[in-house]
mmCIF file of C-alpha atoms in Angstrom:
data_model
loop_
_atom_site.group_PDB
_atom_site.id
_atom_site.type_symbol
_atom_site.label_atom_id
_atom_site.label_comp_id
_atom_site.label_asym_id
_atom_site.label_seq_id
_atom_site.Cartn_x
_atom_site.Cartn_y
_atom_site.Cartn_z
ATOM 1 C CA THR A 1 -15.325 -19.773 -11.888
ATOM 2 C CA MET A 2 -15.304 -20.537 -15.401
ATOM 3 C CA ALA A 3 -16.135 -24.048 -16.310
ATOM 4 C CA SER A 4 -14.176 -24.699 -19.016
ATOM 5 C CA SER A 5 -11.034 -22.224 -18.430
ATOM 6 C CA PRO A 6 -11.131 -20.753 -22.086
ATOM 7 C CA VAL A 7 -7.542 -19.442 -23.472
ATOM 8 C CA TRP A 8 -8.638 -15.621 -22.716
ATOM 9 C CA PHE A 9 -9.491 -15.920 -19.049
ATOM 10 C CA GLY A 10 -5.684 -17.397 -18.687
ATOM 11 C CA GLN A 11 -4.490 -14.726 -20.757
ATOM 12 C CA LEU A 12 -6.408 -11.994 -18.955
ATOM 13 C CA LEU A 13 -4.953 -13.501 -15.243
ATOM 14 C CA GLY A 14 -1.608 -13.636 -16.541
ATOM 15 C CA ASN A 15 -1.589 -9.868 -16.639
ATOM 16 C CA ASP A 16 0.389 -7.921 -13.939
ATOM 17 C CA SER A 17 -1.846 -6.832 -10.960
ATOM 18 C CA PRO A 18 -2.378 -3.202 -11.984
ATOM 19 C CA THR A 19 -3.259 -4.230 -15.511
ATOM 20 C CA LEU A 20 -5.444 -6.927 -14.515
ATOM 21 C CA ASN A 21 -7.341 -4.812 -11.922
ATOM 22 C CA GLU A 22 -7.946 -1.920 -14.256
ATOM 23 C CA ALA A 23 -9.337 -4.149 -17.022
ATOM 24 C CA ILE A 24 -11.710 -6.046 -14.650
ATOM 25 C CA THR A 25 -12.885 -2.771 -13.113
ATOM 26 C CA VAL A 26 -13.899 -1.638 -16.255
ATOM 27 C CA LEU A 27 -15.120 -4.995 -17.723
ATOM 28 C CA ILE A 28 -17.323 -5.492 -14.612
ATOM 29 C CA LYS A 29 -18.710 -1.596 -14.847
ATOM 30 C CA TYR A 30 -19.555 -2.658 -18.381
ATOM 31 C CA ILE A 31 -21.408 -5.455 -17.214
ATOM 32 C CA ASP A 32 -23.244 -3.819 -14.280
ATOM 33 C CA ASN A 33 -24.486 -1.179 -16.615
ATOM 34 C CA ILE A 34 -25.854 -4.007 -19.078
ATOM 35 C CA LEU A 35 -27.384 -5.666 -16.402
ATOM 36 C CA ALA A 36 -28.845 -2.228 -14.720
ATOM 37 C CA HIS A 37 -30.102 -1.010 -18.221
ATOM 38 C CA PRO A 38 -30.780 -3.974 -20.523
ATOM 39 C CA ASP A 39 -32.876 -2.130 -22.944
ATOM 40 C CA GLN A 40 -30.820 1.008 -23.405
ATOM 41 C CA ALA A 41 -28.285 0.395 -26.582
ATOM 42 C CA LYS A 42 -25.856 3.293 -25.083
ATOM 43 C CA TYR A 43 -24.535 0.824 -22.531
ATOM 44 C CA ARG A 44 -24.377 -1.971 -25.042
ATOM 45 C CA SER A 45 -21.929 -0.391 -27.343
ATOM 46 C CA ILE A 46 -18.110 0.702 -26.543
ATOM 47 C CA ARG A 47 -16.430 2.909 -28.869
ATOM 48 C CA LEU A 48 -13.229 1.465 -29.598
ATOM 49 C CA GLU A 49 -11.718 4.910 -29.444
ATOM 50 C CA ASN A 50 -13.023 5.396 -25.853
ATOM 51 C CA THR A 51 -10.414 6.505 -23.529
ATOM 52 C CA ALA A 52 -11.360 3.989 -20.399
ATOM 53 C CA PHE A 53 -11.066 1.399 -23.217
ATOM 54 C CA LYS A 54 -8.145 2.239 -24.797
ATOM 55 C CA ASN A 55 -6.394 2.883 -21.533
ATOM 56 C CA ARG A 56 -7.615 0.500 -19.173
ATOM 57 C CA VAL A 57 -9.073 -2.500 -21.035
ATOM 58 C CA LEU A 58 -7.137 -3.162 -24.135
ATOM 59 C CA PRO A 59 -3.833 -3.578 -22.796
ATOM 60 C CA ALA A 60 -4.707 -6.500 -20.709
ATOM 61 C CA ARG A 61 -3.984 -9.489 -22.963
ATOM 62 C CA GLY A 62 -7.596 -11.235 -23.069
ATOM 63 C CA SER A 63 -9.852 -8.913 -22.305
ATOM 64 C CA LEU A 64 -11.027 -7.893 -26.258
ATOM 65 C CA GLU A 65 -11.453 -11.974 -26.203
ATOM 66 C CA CYS A 66 -13.633 -11.773 -22.708
ATOM 67 C CA LEU A 67 -16.207 -8.974 -24.176
ATOM 68 C CA LYS A 68 -16.430 -11.559 -27.257
ATOM 69 C CA ALA A 69 -17.177 -14.358 -25.165
ATOM 70 C CA MET A 70 -19.482 -12.173 -23.307
ATOM 71 C CA GLY A 71 -21.219 -11.770 -26.674
ATOM 72 C CA PHE A 72 -19.901 -8.564 -28.080
ATOM 73 C CA GLU A 73 -19.408 -8.444 -31.680
ATOM 74 C CA GLN A 74 -16.379 -5.863 -33.276
ATOM 75 C CA ASP A 75 -17.089 -3.478 -36.077
ATOM 76 C CA PRO A 76 -14.624 -0.952 -37.454
ATOM 77 C CA GLU A 77 -15.501 1.518 -34.716
ATOM 78 C CA TYR A 78 -17.361 -0.141 -31.850
ATOM 79 C CA ILE A 79 -17.701 -3.280 -29.940
ATOM 80 C CA VAL A 80 -21.659 -4.092 -29.701
ATOM 81 C CA LEU A 81 -23.522 -6.573 -27.596
ATOM 82 C CA PRO A 82 -26.505 -7.588 -29.520
ATOM 83 C CA ARG A 83 -29.971 -7.184 -28.145
ATOM 84 C CA ASN A 84 -30.558 -10.821 -28.442
ATOM 85 C CA ALA A 85 -27.390 -11.618 -25.777
ATOM 86 C CA ASP A 86 -27.795 -13.866 -23.182
ATOM 87 C CA LEU A 87 -27.771 -11.692 -19.731
ATOM 88 C CA GLN A 88 -27.434 -14.846 -17.726
ATOM 89 C CA ARG A 89 -24.000 -15.360 -19.541
ATOM 90 C CA LEU A 90 -22.676 -11.567 -18.447
ATOM 91 C CA THR A 91 -24.005 -12.438 -14.900
ATOM 92 C CA ALA A 92 -21.991 -15.749 -14.781
ATOM 93 C CA MET A 93 -18.989 -14.212 -16.544
ATOM 94 C CA ARG A 94 -19.268 -11.022 -14.250
ATOM 95 C CA LYS A 95 -19.197 -13.574 -11.018
ATOM 96 C CA SER A 96 -15.719 -14.999 -12.434
ATOM 97 C CA LEU A 97 -14.360 -11.673 -12.993
ATOM 98 C CA ALA A 98 -15.460 -10.436 -9.625
ATOM 99 C CA GLU A 99 -13.982 -13.719 -7.913
ATOM 100 C CA ARG A 100 -10.542 -12.417 -9.172
ATOM 101 C CA VAL A 101 -10.304 -9.062 -7.445
ATOM 102 C CA TYR A 102 -10.793 -8.517 -3.877
ATOM 103 C CA THR A 103 -12.744 -5.055 -2.714
ATOM 104 C CA ALA A 104 -13.788 -4.203 0.777
ATOM 105 C CA PRO A 105 -16.991 -5.270 2.161
ATOM 106 C CA PRO A 106 -19.684 -2.917 0.867
ATOM 107 C CA ASN A 107 -20.860 -2.052 4.302
ATOM 108 C CA ALA A 108 -17.086 -1.036 5.273
ATOM 109 C CA PRO A 109 -16.435 2.942 6.477
ATOM 110 C CA THR A 110 -15.535 5.098 3.549
ATOM 111 C CA ALA A 111 -12.081 4.546 3.913
ATOM 112 C CA ALA A 112 -12.278 1.296 2.260
ATOM 113 C CA ALA A 113 -12.359 3.371 -0.700
ATOM 114 C CA ALA A 114 -8.237 3.560 -0.402
ATOM 115 C CA TYR A 115 -8.000 -0.040 -0.273
ATOM 116 C CA VAL A 116 -6.110 -1.589 -3.617
ATOM 117 C CA PRO A 117 -7.795 -4.345 -4.847
ATOM 118 C CA TYR A 118 -6.275 -7.732 -3.903
ATOM 119 C CA VAL A 119 -5.787 -10.128 -7.397
ATOM 120 C CA GLN A 120 -6.251 -13.620 -6.365
ATOM 121 C CA PRO A 121 -3.690 -15.708 -8.021
ATOM 122 C CA PRO A 122 -4.591 -19.041 -9.711
ATOM 123 C CA VAL A 123 -4.492 -21.896 -6.878
ATOM 124 C CA SER A 124 -6.541 -24.597 -5.456
ATOM 125 C CA PRO A 125 -9.889 -23.219 -4.385
ATOM 126 C CA GLN A 126 -9.719 -24.367 -0.857
ATOM 127 C CA LEU A 127 -6.767 -22.546 -0.358
ATOM 128 C CA THR A 128 -8.043 -19.554 -1.822
ATOM 129 C CA HIS A 129 -11.207 -19.754 0.013
ATOM 130 C CA GLN A 130 -9.447 -20.342 3.338
ATOM 131 C CA PHE A 131 -7.127 -17.227 2.409
ATOM 132 C CA LEU A 132 -9.535 -14.899 1.287
ATOM 133 C CA GLN A 133 -11.736 -15.817 4.558
ATOM 134 C CA ARG A 134 -8.897 -14.569 6.467
ATOM 135 C CA VAL A 135 -8.160 -11.113 4.655
ATOM 136 C CA ARG A 136 -11.818 -10.401 4.735
ATOM 137 C CA THR A 137 -11.597 -11.222 8.586
ATOM 138 C CA HIS A 138 -8.600 -8.738 9.244
ATOM 139 C CA ALA A 139 -9.754 -5.925 6.731
ATOM 140 C CA GLU A 140 -12.994 -5.925 8.600
ATOM 141 C CA HIS A 141 -11.197 -5.717 11.910
ATOM 142 C CA VAL A 142 -8.535 -2.852 10.735
ATOM 143 C CA LEU A 143 -11.790 -1.014 9.123
ATOM 144 C CA MET A 144 -13.185 -0.711 12.392
ATOM 145 C CA TYR A 145 -10.308 1.723 13.219
ATOM 146 C CA GLU A 146 -10.883 4.103 10.308
ATOM 147 C CA ASP A 147 -14.159 5.015 11.965
ATOM 148 C CA SER A 148 -13.213 9.104 13.045
ATOM 149 C CA LEU A 149 -15.359 9.093 15.947
ATOM 150 C CA LEU A 150 -13.183 6.377 17.553
ATOM 151 C CA GLN A 151 -10.200 8.032 16.409
ATOM 152 C CA ALA A 152 -11.295 11.370 17.937
ATOM 153 C CA LYS A 153 -11.841 9.247 21.252
ATOM 154 C CA ALA A 154 -8.440 7.661 20.949
ATOM 155 C CA ARG A 155 -6.581 11.089 20.584
ATOM 156 C CA SER A 156 -8.334 12.519 23.665
ATOM 157 C CA CYS A 157 -6.890 9.767 25.881
ATOM 158 C CA ILE A 158 -3.205 10.063 24.441
ATOM 159 C CA PRO A 159 -1.349 12.634 26.467
ATOM 160 C CA VAL A 160 0.505 13.912 23.450
ATOM 161 C CA ASP A 161 1.668 16.909 25.263
ATOM 162 C CA ARG A 162 3.419 14.970 28.190
ATOM 163 C CA LEU A 163 4.835 12.112 25.376
ATOM 164 C CA THR A 164 6.142 15.143 23.014
ATOM 165 C CA THR A 165 7.981 16.631 25.868
ATOM 166 C CA ALA A 166 9.142 13.125 27.205
ATOM 167 C CA ALA A 167 10.332 12.600 23.669
ATOM 168 C CA ALA A 168 12.350 15.999 23.486
ATOM 169 C CA GLU A 169 13.865 15.459 27.045
ATOM 170 C CA ALA A 170 15.379 11.597 25.440
ATOM 171 C CA VAL A 171 16.593 13.109 22.439
ATOM 172 C CA ARG A 172 18.188 15.594 24.205
ATOM 173 C CA ARG A 173 19.908 13.518 26.800
ATOM 174 C CA VAL A 174 21.134 11.102 23.924
ATOM 175 C CA THR A 175 22.461 13.702 22.114
ATOM 176 C CA ALA A 176 24.407 15.329 25.333
ATOM 177 C CA SER A 177 25.548 11.796 25.808
ATOM 178 C CA ALA A 178 26.942 11.152 22.507
ATOM 179 C CA PRO A 179 30.752 11.885 21.707
ATOM 180 C CA ALA A 180 31.615 14.479 19.750
ATOM 181 C CA GLU A 181 32.725 12.823 16.848
ATOM 182 C CA GLU A 182 29.874 10.450 16.219
ATOM 183 C CA ALA A 183 28.075 13.713 16.289
ATOM 184 C CA GLY A 184 29.884 14.804 12.918
ATOM 185 C CA GLY A 185 32.839 16.566 15.040
ATOM 186 C CA VAL A 186 30.270 19.047 16.238
ATOM 187 C CA SER A 187 30.077 19.621 20.096
ATOM 188 C CA GLU A 188 27.083 21.515 22.280
ATOM 189 C CA GLN A 189 28.428 24.124 24.012
#
């Protein structure tokens, strides 16, 4: 977590969940690209008219200030991270941003991609830790059922035809025993 809780961090966390998640996702992607390719200028430069930047980062209050806190400098067309920028600062800021978004564990089945990220509300660290531990535990348990082989095995054990026939029979009995007035004034004959 950020040691001094700068103003921009509070502004960023004050955004609604979808806006916050979009911005943090892109900010983390920027950081990851820079850390993976520290010597490539293209990853250190963001065109202000870039669609992802305009639509996903700028709408979040505090996002531009976050980039500046990372060391980015703005000119009329770009926001650029200088070559001599502190990469350890980027790593620390990535960690702080990532703590605010819940994503499925990296070894989770592919269905984890359908998860909507969970944004951690600003509460005490102890409560947050306990809550996230429980969510992660339950999420991992739920993901177990996203295995296509397990689903096929379960389907092979379920007597679908018998259940469908029994359900249709139950509906027929209920419909037949319902008074004509309750069925909309139409009786079956």
